[in-house]
PDB file of N, CA and C in Angstrom:
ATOM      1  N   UNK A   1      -8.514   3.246  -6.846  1.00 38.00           N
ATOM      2  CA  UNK A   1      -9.519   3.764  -7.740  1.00 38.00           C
ATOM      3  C   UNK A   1     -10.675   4.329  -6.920  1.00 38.00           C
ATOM      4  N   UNK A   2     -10.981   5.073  -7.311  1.00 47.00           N
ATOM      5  CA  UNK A   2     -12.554   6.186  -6.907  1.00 47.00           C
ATOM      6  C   UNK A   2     -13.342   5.560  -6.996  1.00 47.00           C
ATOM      7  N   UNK A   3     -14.618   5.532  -6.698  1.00 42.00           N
ATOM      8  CA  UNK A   3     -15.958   5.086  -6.967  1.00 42.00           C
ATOM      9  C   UNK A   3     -16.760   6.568  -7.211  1.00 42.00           C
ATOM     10  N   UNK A   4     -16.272   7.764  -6.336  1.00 47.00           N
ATOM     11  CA  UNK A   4     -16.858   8.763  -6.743  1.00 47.00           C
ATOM     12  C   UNK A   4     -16.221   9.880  -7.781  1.00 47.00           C
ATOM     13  N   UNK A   5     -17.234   9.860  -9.168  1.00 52.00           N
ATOM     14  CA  UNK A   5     -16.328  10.684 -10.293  1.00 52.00           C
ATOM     15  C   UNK A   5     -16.871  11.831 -10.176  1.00 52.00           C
ATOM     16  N   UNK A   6     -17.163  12.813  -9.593  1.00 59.00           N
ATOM     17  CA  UNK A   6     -17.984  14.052  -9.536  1.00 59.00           C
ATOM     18  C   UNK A   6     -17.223  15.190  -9.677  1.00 59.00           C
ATOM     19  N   UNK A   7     -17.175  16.172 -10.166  1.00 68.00           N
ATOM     20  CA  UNK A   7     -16.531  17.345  -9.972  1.00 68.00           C
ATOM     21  C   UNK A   7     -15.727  17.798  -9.130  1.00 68.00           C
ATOM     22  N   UNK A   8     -14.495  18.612  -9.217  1.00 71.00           N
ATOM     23  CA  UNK A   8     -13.841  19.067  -8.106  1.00 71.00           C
ATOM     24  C   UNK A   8     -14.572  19.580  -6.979  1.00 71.00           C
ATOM     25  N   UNK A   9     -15.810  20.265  -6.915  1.00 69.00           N
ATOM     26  CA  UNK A   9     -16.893  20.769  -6.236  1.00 69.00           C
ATOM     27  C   UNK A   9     -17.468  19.314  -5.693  1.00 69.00           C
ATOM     28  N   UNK A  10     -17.922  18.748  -6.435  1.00 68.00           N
ATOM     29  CA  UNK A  10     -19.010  17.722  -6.164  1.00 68.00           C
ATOM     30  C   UNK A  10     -17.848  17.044  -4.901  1.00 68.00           C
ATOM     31  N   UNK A  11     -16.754  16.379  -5.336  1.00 71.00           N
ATOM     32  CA  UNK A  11     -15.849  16.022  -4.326  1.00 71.00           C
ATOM     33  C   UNK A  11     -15.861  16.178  -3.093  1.00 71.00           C
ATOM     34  N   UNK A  12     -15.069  17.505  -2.855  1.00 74.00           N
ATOM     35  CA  UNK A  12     -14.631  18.663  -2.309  1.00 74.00           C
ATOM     36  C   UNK A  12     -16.183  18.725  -0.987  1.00 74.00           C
ATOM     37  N   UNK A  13     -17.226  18.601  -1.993  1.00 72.00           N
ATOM     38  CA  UNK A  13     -18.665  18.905  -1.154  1.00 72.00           C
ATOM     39  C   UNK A  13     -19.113  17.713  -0.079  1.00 72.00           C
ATOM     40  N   UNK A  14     -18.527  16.521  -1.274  1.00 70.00           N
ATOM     41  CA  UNK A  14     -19.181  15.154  -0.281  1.00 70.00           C
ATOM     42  C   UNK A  14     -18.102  14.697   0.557  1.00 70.00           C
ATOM     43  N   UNK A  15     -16.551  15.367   0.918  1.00 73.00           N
ATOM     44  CA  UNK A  15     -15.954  15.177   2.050  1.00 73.00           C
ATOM     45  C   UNK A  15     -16.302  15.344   2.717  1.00 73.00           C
ATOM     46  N   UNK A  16     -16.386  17.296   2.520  1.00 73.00           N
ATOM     47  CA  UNK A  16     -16.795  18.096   3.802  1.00 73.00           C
ATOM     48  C   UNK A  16     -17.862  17.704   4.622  1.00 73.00           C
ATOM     49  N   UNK A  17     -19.078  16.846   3.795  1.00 72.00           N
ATOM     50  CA  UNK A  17     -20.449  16.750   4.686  1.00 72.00           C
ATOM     51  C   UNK A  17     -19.943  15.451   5.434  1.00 72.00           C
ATOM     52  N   UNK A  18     -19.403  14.641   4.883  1.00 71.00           N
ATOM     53  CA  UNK A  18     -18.978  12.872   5.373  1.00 71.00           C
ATOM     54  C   UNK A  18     -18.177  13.455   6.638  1.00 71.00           C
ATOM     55  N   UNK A  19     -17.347  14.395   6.795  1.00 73.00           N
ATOM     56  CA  UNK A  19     -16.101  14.675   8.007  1.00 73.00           C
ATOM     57  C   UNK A  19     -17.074  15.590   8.470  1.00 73.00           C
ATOM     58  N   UNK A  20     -18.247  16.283   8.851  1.00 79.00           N
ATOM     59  CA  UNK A  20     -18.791  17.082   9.742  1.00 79.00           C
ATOM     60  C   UNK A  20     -20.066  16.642  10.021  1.00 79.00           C
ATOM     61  N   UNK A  21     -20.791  15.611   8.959  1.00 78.00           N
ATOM     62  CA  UNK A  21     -22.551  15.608   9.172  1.00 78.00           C
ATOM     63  C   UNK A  21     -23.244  16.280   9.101  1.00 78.00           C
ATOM     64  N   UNK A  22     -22.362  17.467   8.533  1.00 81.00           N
ATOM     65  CA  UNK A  22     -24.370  18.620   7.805  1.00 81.00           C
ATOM     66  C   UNK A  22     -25.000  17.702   7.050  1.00 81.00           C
ATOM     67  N   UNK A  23     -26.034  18.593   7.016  1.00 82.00           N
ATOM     68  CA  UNK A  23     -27.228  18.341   5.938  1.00 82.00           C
ATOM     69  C   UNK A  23     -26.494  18.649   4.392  1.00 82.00           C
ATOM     70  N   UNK A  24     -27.078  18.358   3.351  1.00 80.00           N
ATOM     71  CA  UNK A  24     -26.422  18.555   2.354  1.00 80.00           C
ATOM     72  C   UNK A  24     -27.175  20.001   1.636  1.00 80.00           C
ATOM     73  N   UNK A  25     -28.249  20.264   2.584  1.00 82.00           N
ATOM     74  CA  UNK A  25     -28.971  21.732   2.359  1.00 82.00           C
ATOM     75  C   UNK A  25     -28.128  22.939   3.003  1.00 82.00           C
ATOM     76  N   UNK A  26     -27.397  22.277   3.882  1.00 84.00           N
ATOM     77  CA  UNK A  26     -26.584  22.988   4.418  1.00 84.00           C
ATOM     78  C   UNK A  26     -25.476  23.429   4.364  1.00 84.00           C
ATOM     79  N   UNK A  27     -24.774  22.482   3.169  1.00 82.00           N
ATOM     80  CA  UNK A  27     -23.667  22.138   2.971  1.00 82.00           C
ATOM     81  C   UNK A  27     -23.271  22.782   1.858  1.00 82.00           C
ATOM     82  N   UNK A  28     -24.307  23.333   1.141  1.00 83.00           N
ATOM     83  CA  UNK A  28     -24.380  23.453  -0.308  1.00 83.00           C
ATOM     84  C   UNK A  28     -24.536  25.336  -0.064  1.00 83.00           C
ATOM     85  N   UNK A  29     -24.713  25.372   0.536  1.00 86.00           N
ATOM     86  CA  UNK A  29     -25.295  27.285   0.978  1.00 86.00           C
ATOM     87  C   UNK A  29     -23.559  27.808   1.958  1.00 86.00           C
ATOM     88  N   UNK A  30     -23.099  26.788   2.205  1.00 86.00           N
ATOM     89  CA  UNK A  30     -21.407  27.179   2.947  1.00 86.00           C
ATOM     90  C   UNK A  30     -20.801  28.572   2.225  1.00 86.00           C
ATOM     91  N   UNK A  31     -20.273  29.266   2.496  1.00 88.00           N
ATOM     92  CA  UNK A  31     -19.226  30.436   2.167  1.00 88.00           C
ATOM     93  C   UNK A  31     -17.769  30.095   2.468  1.00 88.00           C
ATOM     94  N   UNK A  32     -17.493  30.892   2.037  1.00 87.00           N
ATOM     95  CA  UNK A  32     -15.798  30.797   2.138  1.00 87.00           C
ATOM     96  C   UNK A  32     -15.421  31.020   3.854  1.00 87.00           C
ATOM     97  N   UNK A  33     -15.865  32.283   4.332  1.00 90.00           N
ATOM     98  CA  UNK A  33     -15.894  32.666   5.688  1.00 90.00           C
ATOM     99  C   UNK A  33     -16.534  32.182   6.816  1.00 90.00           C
ATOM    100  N   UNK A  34     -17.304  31.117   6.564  1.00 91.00           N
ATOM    101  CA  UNK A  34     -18.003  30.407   7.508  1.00 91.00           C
ATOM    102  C   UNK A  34     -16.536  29.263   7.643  1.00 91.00           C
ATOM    103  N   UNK A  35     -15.700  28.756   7.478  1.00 89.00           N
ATOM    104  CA  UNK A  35     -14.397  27.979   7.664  1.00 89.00           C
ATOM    105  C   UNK A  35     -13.602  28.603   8.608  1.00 89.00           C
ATOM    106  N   UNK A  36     -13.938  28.447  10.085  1.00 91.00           N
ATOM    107  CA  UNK A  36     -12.460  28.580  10.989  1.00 91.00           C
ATOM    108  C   UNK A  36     -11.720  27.366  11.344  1.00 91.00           C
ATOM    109  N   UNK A  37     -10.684  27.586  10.825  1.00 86.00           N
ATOM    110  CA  UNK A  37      -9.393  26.592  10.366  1.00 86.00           C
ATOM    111  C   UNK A  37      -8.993  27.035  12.274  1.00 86.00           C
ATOM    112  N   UNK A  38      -8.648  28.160  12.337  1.00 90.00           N
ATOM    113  CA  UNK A  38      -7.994  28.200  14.160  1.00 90.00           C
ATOM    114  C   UNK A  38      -8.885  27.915  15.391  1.00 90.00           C
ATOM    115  N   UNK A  39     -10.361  27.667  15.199  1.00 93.00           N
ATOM    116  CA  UNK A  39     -11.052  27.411  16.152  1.00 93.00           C
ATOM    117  C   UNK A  39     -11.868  26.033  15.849  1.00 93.00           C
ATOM    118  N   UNK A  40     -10.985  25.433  14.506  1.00 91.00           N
ATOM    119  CA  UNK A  40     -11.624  24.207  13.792  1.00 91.00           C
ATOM    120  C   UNK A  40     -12.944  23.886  13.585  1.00 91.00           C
ATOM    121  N   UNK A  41     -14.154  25.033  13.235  1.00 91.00           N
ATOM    122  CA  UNK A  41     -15.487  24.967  12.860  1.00 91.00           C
ATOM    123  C   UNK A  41     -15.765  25.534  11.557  1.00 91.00           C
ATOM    124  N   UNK A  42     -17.066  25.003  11.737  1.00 89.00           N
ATOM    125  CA  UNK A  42     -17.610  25.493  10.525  1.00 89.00           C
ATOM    126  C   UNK A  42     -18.830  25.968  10.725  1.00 89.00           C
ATOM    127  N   UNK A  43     -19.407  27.623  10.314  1.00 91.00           N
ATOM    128  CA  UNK A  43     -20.692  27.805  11.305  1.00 91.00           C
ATOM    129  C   UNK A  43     -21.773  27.579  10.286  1.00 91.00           C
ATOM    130  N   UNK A  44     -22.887  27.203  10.622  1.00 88.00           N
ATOM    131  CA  UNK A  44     -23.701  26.976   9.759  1.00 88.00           C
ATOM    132  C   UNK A  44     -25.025  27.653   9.623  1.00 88.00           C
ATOM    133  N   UNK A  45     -25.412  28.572   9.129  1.00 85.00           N
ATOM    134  CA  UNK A  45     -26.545  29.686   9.323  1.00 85.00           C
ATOM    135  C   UNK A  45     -27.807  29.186   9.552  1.00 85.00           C
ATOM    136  N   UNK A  46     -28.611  29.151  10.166  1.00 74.00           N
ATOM    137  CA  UNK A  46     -30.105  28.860   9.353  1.00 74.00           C
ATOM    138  C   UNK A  46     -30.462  27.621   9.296  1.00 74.00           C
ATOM    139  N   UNK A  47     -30.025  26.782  10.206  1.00 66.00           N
ATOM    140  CA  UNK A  47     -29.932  25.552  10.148  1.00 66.00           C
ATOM    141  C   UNK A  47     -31.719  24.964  10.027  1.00 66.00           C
ATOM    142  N   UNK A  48     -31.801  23.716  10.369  1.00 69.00           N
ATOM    143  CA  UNK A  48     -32.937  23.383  10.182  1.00 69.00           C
ATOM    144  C   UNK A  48     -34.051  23.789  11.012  1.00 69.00           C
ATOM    145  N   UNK A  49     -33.232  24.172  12.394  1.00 74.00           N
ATOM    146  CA  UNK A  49     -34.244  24.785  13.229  1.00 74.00           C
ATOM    147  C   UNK A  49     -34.086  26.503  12.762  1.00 74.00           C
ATOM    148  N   UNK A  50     -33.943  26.956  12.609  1.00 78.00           N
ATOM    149  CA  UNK A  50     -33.556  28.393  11.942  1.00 78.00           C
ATOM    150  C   UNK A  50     -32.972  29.199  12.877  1.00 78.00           C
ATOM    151  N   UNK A  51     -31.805  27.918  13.547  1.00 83.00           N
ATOM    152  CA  UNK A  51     -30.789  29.246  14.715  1.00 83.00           C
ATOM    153  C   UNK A  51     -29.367  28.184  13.478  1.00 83.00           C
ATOM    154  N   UNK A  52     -28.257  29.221  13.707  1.00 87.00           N
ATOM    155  CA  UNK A  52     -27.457  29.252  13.326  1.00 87.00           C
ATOM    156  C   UNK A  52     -26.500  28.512  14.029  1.00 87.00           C
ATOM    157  N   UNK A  53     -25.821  27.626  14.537  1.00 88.00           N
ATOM    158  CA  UNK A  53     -25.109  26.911  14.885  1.00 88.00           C
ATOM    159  C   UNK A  53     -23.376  26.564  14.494  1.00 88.00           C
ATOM    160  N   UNK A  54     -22.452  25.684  15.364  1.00 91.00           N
ATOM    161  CA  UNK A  54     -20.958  25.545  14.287  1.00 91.00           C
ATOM    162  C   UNK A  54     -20.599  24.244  15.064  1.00 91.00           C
ATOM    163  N   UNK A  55     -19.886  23.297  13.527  1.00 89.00           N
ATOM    164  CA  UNK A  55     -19.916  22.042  13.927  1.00 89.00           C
ATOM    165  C   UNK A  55     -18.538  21.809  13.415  1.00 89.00           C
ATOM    166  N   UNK A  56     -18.049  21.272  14.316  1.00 89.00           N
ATOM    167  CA  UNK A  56     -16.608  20.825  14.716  1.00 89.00           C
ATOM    168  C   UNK A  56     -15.841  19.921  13.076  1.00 89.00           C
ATOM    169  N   UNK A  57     -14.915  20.636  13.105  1.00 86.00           N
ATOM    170  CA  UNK A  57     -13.663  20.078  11.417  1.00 86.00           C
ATOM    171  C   UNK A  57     -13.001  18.732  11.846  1.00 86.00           C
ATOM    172  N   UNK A  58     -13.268  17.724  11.399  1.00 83.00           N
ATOM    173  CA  UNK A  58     -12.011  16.590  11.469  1.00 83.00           C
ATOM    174  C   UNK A  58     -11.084  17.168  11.329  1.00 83.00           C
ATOM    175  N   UNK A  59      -9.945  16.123  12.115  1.00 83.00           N
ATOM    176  CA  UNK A  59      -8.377  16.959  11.774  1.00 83.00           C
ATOM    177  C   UNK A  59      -8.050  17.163  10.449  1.00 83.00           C
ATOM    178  N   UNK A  60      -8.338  16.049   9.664  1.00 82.00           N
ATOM    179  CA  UNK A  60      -7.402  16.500   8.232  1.00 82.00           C
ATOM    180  C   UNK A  60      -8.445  17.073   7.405  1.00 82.00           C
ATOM    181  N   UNK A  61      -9.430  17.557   7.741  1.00 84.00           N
ATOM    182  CA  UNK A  61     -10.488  18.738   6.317  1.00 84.00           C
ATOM    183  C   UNK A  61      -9.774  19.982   6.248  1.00 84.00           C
ATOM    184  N   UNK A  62      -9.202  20.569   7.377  1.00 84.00           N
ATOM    185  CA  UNK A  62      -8.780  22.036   7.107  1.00 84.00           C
ATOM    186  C   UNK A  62      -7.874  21.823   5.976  1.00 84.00           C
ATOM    187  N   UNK A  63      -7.036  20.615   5.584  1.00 85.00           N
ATOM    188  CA  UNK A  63      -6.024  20.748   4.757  1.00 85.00           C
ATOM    189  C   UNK A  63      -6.398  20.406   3.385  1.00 85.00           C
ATOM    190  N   UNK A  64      -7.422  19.577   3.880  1.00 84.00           N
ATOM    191  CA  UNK A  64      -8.135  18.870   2.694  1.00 84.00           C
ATOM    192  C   UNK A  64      -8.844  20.394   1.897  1.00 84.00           C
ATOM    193  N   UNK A  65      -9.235  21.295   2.508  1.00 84.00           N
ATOM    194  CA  UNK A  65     -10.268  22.369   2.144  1.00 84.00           C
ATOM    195  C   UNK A  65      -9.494  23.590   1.516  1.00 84.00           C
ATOM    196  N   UNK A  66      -8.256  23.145   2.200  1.00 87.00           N
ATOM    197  CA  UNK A  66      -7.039  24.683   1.771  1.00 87.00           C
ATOM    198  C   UNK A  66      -6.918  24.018   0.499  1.00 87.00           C
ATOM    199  N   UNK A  67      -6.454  22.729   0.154  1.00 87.00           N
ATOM    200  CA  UNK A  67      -5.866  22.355  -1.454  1.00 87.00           C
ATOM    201  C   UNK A  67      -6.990  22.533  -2.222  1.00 87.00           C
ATOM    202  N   UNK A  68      -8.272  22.291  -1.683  1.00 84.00           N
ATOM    203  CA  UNK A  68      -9.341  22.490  -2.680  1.00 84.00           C
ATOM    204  C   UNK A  68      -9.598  24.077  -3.083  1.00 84.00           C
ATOM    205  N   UNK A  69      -9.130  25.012  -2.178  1.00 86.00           N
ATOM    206  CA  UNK A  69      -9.673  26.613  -2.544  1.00 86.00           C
ATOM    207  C   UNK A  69      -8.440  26.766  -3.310  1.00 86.00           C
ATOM    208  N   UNK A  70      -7.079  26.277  -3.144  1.00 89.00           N
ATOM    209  CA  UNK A  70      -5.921  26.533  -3.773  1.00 89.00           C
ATOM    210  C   UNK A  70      -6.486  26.252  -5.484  1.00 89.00           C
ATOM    211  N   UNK A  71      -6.917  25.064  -5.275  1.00 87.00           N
ATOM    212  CA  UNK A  71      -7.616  24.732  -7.172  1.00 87.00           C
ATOM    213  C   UNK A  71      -8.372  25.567  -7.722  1.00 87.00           C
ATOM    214  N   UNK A  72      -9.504  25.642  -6.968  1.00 84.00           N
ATOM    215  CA  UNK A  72     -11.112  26.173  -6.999  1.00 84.00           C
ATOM    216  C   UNK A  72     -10.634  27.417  -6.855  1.00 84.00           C
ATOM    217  N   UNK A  73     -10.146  28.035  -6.255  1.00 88.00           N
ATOM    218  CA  UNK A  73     -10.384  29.938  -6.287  1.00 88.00           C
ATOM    219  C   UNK A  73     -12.026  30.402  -5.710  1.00 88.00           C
ATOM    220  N   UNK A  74     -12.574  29.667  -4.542  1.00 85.00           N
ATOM    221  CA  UNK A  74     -13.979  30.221  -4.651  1.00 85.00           C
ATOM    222  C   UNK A  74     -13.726  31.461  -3.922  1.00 85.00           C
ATOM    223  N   UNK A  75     -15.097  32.366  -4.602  1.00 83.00           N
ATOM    224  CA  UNK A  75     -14.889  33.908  -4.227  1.00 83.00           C
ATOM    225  C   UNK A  75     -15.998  33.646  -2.876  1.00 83.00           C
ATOM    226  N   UNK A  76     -16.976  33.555  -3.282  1.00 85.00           N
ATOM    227  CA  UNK A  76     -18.293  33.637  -1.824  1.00 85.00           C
ATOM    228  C   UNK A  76     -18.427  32.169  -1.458  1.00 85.00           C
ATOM    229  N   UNK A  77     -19.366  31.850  -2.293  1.00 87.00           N
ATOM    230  CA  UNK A  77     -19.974  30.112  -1.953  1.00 87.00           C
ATOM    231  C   UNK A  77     -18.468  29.528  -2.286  1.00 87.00           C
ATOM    232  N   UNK A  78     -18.646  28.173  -1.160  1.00 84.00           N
ATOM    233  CA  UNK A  78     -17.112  27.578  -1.035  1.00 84.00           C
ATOM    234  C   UNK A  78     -17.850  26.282  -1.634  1.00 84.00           C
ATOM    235  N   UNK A  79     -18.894  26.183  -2.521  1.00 83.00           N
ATOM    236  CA  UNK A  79     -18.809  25.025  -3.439  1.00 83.00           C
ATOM    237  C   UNK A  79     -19.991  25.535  -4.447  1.00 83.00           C
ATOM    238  N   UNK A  80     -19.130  26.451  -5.446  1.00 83.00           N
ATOM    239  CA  UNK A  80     -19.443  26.743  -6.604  1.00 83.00           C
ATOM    240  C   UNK A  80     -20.433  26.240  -7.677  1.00 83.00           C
ATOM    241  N   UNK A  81     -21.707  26.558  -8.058  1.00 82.00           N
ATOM    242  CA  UNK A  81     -22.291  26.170  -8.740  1.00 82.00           C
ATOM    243  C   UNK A  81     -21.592  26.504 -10.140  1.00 82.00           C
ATOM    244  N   UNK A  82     -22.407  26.164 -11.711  1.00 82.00           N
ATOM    245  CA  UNK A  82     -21.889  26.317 -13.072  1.00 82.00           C
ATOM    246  C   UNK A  82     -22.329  27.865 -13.010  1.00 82.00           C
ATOM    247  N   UNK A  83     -23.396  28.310 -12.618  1.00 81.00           N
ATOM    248  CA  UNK A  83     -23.582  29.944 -12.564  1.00 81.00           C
ATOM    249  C   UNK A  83     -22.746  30.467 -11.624  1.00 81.00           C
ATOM    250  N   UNK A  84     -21.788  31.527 -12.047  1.00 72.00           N
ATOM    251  CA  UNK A  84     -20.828  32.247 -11.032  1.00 72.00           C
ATOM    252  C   UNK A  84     -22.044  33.309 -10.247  1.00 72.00           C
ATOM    253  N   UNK A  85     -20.928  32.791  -8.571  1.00 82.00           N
ATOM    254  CA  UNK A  85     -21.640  33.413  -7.356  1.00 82.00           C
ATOM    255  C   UNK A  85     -23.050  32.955  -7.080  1.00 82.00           C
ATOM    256  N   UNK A  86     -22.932  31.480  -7.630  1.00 85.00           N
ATOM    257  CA  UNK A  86     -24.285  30.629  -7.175  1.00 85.00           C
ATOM    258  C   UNK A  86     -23.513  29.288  -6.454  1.00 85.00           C
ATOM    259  N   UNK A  87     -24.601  28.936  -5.341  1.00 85.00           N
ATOM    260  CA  UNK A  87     -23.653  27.678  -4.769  1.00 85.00           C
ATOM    261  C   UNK A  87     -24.805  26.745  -5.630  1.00 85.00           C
ATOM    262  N   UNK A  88     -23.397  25.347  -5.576  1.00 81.00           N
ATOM    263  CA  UNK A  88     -23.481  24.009  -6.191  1.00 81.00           C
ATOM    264  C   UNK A  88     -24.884  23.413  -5.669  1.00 81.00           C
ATOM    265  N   UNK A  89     -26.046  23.168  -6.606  1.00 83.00           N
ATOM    266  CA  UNK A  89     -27.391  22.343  -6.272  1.00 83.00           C
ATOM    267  C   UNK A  89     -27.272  21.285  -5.095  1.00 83.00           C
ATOM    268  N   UNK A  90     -27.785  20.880  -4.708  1.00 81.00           N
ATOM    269  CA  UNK A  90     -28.652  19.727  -4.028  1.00 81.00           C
ATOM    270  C   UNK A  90     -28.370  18.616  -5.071  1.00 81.00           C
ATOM    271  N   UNK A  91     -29.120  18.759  -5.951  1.00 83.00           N
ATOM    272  CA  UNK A  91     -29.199  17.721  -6.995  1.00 83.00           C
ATOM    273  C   UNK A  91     -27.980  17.754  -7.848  1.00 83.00           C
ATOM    274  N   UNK A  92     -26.897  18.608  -7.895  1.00 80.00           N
ATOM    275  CA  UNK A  92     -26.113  18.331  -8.273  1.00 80.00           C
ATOM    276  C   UNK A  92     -24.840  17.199  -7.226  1.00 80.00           C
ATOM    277  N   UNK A  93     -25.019  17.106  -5.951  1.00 76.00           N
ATOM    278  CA  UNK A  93     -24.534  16.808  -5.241  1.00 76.00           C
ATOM    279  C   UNK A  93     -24.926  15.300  -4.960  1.00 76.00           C
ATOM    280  N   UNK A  94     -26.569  15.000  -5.096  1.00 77.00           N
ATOM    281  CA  UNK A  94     -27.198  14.050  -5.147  1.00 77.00           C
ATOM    282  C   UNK A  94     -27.005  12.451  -6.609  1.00 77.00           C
ATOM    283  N   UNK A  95     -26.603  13.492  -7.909  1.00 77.00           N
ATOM    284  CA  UNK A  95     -26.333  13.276  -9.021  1.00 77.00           C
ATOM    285  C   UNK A  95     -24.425  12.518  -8.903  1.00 77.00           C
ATOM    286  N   UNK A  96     -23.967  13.113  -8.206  1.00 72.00           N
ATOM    287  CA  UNK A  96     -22.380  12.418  -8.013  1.00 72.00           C
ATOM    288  C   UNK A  96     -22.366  11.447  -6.887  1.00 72.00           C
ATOM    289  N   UNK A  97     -23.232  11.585  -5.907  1.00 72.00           N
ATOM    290  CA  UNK A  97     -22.441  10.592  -4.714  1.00 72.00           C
ATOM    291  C   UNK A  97     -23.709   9.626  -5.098  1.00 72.00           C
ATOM    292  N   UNK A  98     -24.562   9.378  -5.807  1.00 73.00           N
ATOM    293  CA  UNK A  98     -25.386   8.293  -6.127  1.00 73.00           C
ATOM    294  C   UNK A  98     -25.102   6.922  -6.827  1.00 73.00           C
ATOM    295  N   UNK A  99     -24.199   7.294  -8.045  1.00 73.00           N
ATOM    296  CA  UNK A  99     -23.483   6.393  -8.326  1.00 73.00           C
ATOM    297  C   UNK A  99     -22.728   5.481  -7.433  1.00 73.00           C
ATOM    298  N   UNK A 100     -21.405   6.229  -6.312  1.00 67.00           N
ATOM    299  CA  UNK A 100     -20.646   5.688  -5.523  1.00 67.00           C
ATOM    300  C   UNK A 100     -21.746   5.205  -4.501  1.00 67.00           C
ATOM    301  N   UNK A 101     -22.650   5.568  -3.976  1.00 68.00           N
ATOM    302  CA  UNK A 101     -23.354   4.530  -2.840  1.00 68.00           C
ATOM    303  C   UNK A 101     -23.724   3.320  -3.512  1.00 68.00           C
ATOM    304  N   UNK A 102     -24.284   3.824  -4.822  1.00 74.00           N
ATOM    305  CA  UNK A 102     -25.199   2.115  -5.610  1.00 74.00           C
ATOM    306  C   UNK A 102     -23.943   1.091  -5.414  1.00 74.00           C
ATOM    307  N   UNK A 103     -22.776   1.231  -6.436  1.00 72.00           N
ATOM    308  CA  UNK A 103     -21.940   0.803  -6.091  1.00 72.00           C
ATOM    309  C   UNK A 103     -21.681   0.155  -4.465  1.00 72.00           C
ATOM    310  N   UNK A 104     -21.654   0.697  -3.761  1.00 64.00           N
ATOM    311  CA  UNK A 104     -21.033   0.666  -2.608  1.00 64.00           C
ATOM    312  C   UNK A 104     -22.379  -0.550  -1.501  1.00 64.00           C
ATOM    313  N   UNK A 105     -23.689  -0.401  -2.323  1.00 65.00           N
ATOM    314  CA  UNK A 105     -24.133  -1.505  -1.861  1.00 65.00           C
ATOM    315  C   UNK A 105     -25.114  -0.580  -0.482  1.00 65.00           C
TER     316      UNK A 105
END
C-alpha cells in the first residue's frame, strides 16, 4: 500500500526529486528535453544560483520517467499542471507528499 495518493504528476514529480535532490522549484519548471536518458542527466536551468547546471539520473528513473510520459503524453513541462502548457505548482506538490511524510513520522 502507498502512503502517497497524489496524482500521476504529483507521483511521477516526488520520485524524480527523491532519485536526483532538486529543489522542488526546480523540479516543477523541468521540460520534457531537459531528460538525457544516454548521458543519464537532467539539466536544470536557473538554478538557485542562476547558472544552469545537470544532476545525475538513478539507474531506474529513466524507466520510471519513460512509463510515466508513455501515460502522461507531456508536450513541454514534464509535470503538467491542470492549465495546459503550465507546469504542476509548488503547492500542488507540497499538498500530496504532506500527507505521506505526516504519516511517515
Amino acid at each position: 500500500m502507498s502512503l502517497f495518493t497524489g496524482t500521476e504528476s504529483q507521483r511521477a514529480e516526488f520520485r524524480k526529486m527523491y532519485g536526483t535532490g532538486v529543489r522542488v522549484s526546480e523540479a516543477v519548471h523541468l521540460r520534457v528535453a531537459d531528460i538525457d536518458s544516454q548521458r543519464m542527466t537532467i539539466r536544470i536551468e536557473q538554478d538557485k544560483g542562476r547558472k544552469d547546471r545537470y544532476v545525475q539520473l538513478s539507474p531506474k528513473l529513466p524507466e520510471f520517467l519513460r512509463s510515466y510520459w508513455r501515460k502522461v503524453r507531456p508536450e513541454e513541462c514534464l509535470f503538467p499542471g491542470q492549465i495546459a502548457h503550465q507546469p504542476l505548482g509548488r503547492e500542488a506538490v507540497a499538498e500530496a507528499v504532506g500527507p505521506a511524510a505526516s504519516a511517515l513520522g
